[in-house]
Amino acid sequence: MEVKNLFDPAAKQEIIERINKLTPQTQRVWGKMDVSQMLAHLQMPMGVALGDHALKGNFLMRLILPFFKKMLWDDKPYKRSLPTDKTFVMASPKDFENEKQKLLSMINRFTPENMVTEIHPVFGKMTKEQWSMATWKHIDHHLQQFGV
């Protein structure tokens, strides 16, 4: 799999076009979230980089996970139905159009200049490009989850 950089305008436009193919009726291929919950979920990791969302990792996570951070942006696809940080779980119903617009706005705002940190609260120091590729890979994973 080719992992793209979300700072690249062409990669960003491709992601936006894929998001625009989703409808409130789009069904998941795997997992538990519906399409609206997935759109809300995607905002959370980006929100960490942009300063909109605080993520607290426990000591054990901060000790172990930095050894695995390369998997965030490497060319191996994420496995389906991996465990999700509790603060990223979207259990309650969400409004599709509202979540879609918030996500698109956040993607457009996702630039190196708007990032507030290069320190991931769980994975440790990451370059802005690594954040960008990890963000692209996470969005791509969930868009595949919904067949787009």
XYZ file of C-alpha atoms in Angstrom:
148
model
C 0.000 0.000 0.000
C 1.233 3.483 -0.785
C 0.881 5.805 2.201
C 0.347 9.392 1.131
C 1.108 12.674 2.829
C -2.061 14.579 3.742
C -0.126 17.845 3.352
C 0.104 17.095 -0.387
C -2.791 18.956 -2.084
C -3.500 16.054 -4.472
C -3.651 13.511 -1.626
C -5.862 15.859 0.390
C -8.224 16.359 -2.574
C -8.447 12.592 -3.137
C -9.436 12.051 0.510
C -12.048 14.837 0.289
C -13.528 13.282 -2.866
C -13.755 9.893 -1.160
C -15.473 11.424 1.875
C -17.943 13.145 -0.448
C -18.952 9.720 -1.827
C -20.300 8.730 1.591
C -23.995 9.011 2.376
C -25.928 8.506 5.613
C -26.897 5.091 4.223
C -23.347 3.909 3.481
C -22.825 0.576 5.235
C -19.644 -0.619 6.877
C -17.708 -3.596 5.570
C -16.384 -4.423 9.062
C -16.408 -2.995 12.568
C -19.063 -1.514 14.824
C -19.303 2.197 13.963
C -21.872 3.534 11.559
C -20.771 6.050 8.920
C -21.609 9.119 11.052
C -19.711 7.752 14.040
C -16.737 7.014 11.778
C -16.685 10.625 10.546
C -16.677 11.832 14.162
C -14.009 9.282 15.096
C -11.648 10.501 12.353
C -11.687 13.988 13.838
C -10.168 12.871 17.129
C -6.572 11.965 16.127
C -6.341 15.024 13.867
C -7.628 17.071 16.774
C -4.643 15.947 18.852
C -2.204 17.386 16.298
C -4.274 20.560 15.899
C -4.730 21.089 19.624
C -8.493 20.435 19.560
C -8.425 17.134 21.468
C -6.445 16.066 24.501
C -5.330 12.461 24.612
C -4.104 10.921 27.816
C -2.030 7.813 27.553
C -1.333 5.708 30.570
C 2.229 5.001 31.700
C 2.322 1.522 30.161
C 1.099 2.795 26.784
C 3.674 5.610 26.776
C 6.377 3.091 27.654
C 5.569 0.430 25.048
C 3.831 2.080 22.098
C 6.718 4.309 20.943
C 8.439 1.104 19.785
C 5.506 0.513 17.425
C 4.901 4.042 16.180
C 6.378 3.370 12.731
C 3.300 1.225 12.042
C 1.297 4.455 12.102
C 2.734 5.489 8.726
C 4.423 2.430 7.238
C 3.105 0.758 4.071
C 1.363 -2.115 5.858
C -2.416 -1.656 6.099
C -3.954 -1.490 9.564
C -5.646 -4.677 10.651
C -9.404 -4.594 10.773
C -11.155 -4.050 14.106
C -8.058 -3.040 16.085
C -8.804 -1.778 19.612
C -9.569 1.949 19.775
C -8.547 4.417 22.462
C -11.582 4.989 24.706
C -11.642 8.715 23.955
C -11.905 7.945 20.229
C -14.864 5.538 20.547
C -18.079 7.034 19.191
C -20.905 5.096 20.836
C -23.700 7.661 20.641
C -25.560 8.529 17.422
C -24.082 11.345 15.339
C -25.524 13.669 12.688
C -24.027 12.671 9.331
C -23.964 16.092 7.637
C -22.642 17.850 10.725
C -19.832 15.311 11.246
C -18.983 15.285 7.551
C -18.660 19.085 7.437
C -16.599 19.172 10.640
C -14.243 16.500 9.250
C -13.846 18.255 5.894
C -13.125 21.531 7.673
C -10.556 19.822 9.867
C -8.872 18.183 6.858
C -8.608 21.574 5.161
C -7.149 23.031 8.365
C -4.650 20.165 8.671
C -1.443 21.897 7.566
C 2.065 22.002 9.042
C 1.440 25.609 10.114
C -1.704 24.657 12.078
C -0.151 21.763 13.966
C 0.492 22.659 17.594
C 2.734 19.746 18.536
C 5.150 17.183 17.176
C 4.913 15.162 20.375
C 2.220 12.519 20.279
C 0.910 11.972 23.817
C 1.257 8.188 23.476
C 3.724 7.519 20.656
C 6.190 10.310 21.449
C 8.066 12.583 19.043
C 6.904 12.449 15.454
C 7.776 14.780 12.593
C 4.945 16.743 11.022
C 5.295 14.552 7.917
C 4.934 11.415 10.041
C 1.785 12.888 11.633
C 0.494 13.689 8.148
C 1.150 10.218 6.759
C -0.319 8.573 9.883
C -3.410 10.762 9.546
C -3.790 9.904 5.859
C -3.383 6.195 6.627
C -5.995 6.334 9.411
C -8.516 8.147 7.198
C -7.831 5.747 4.314
C -8.348 2.760 6.637
C -11.789 3.959 7.692
C -12.848 5.023 4.200
C -12.011 1.475 3.078
C -14.089 0.277 6.023
C -17.034 1.987 4.310
C -16.123 0.938 0.776
C -14.865 4.258 -0.597
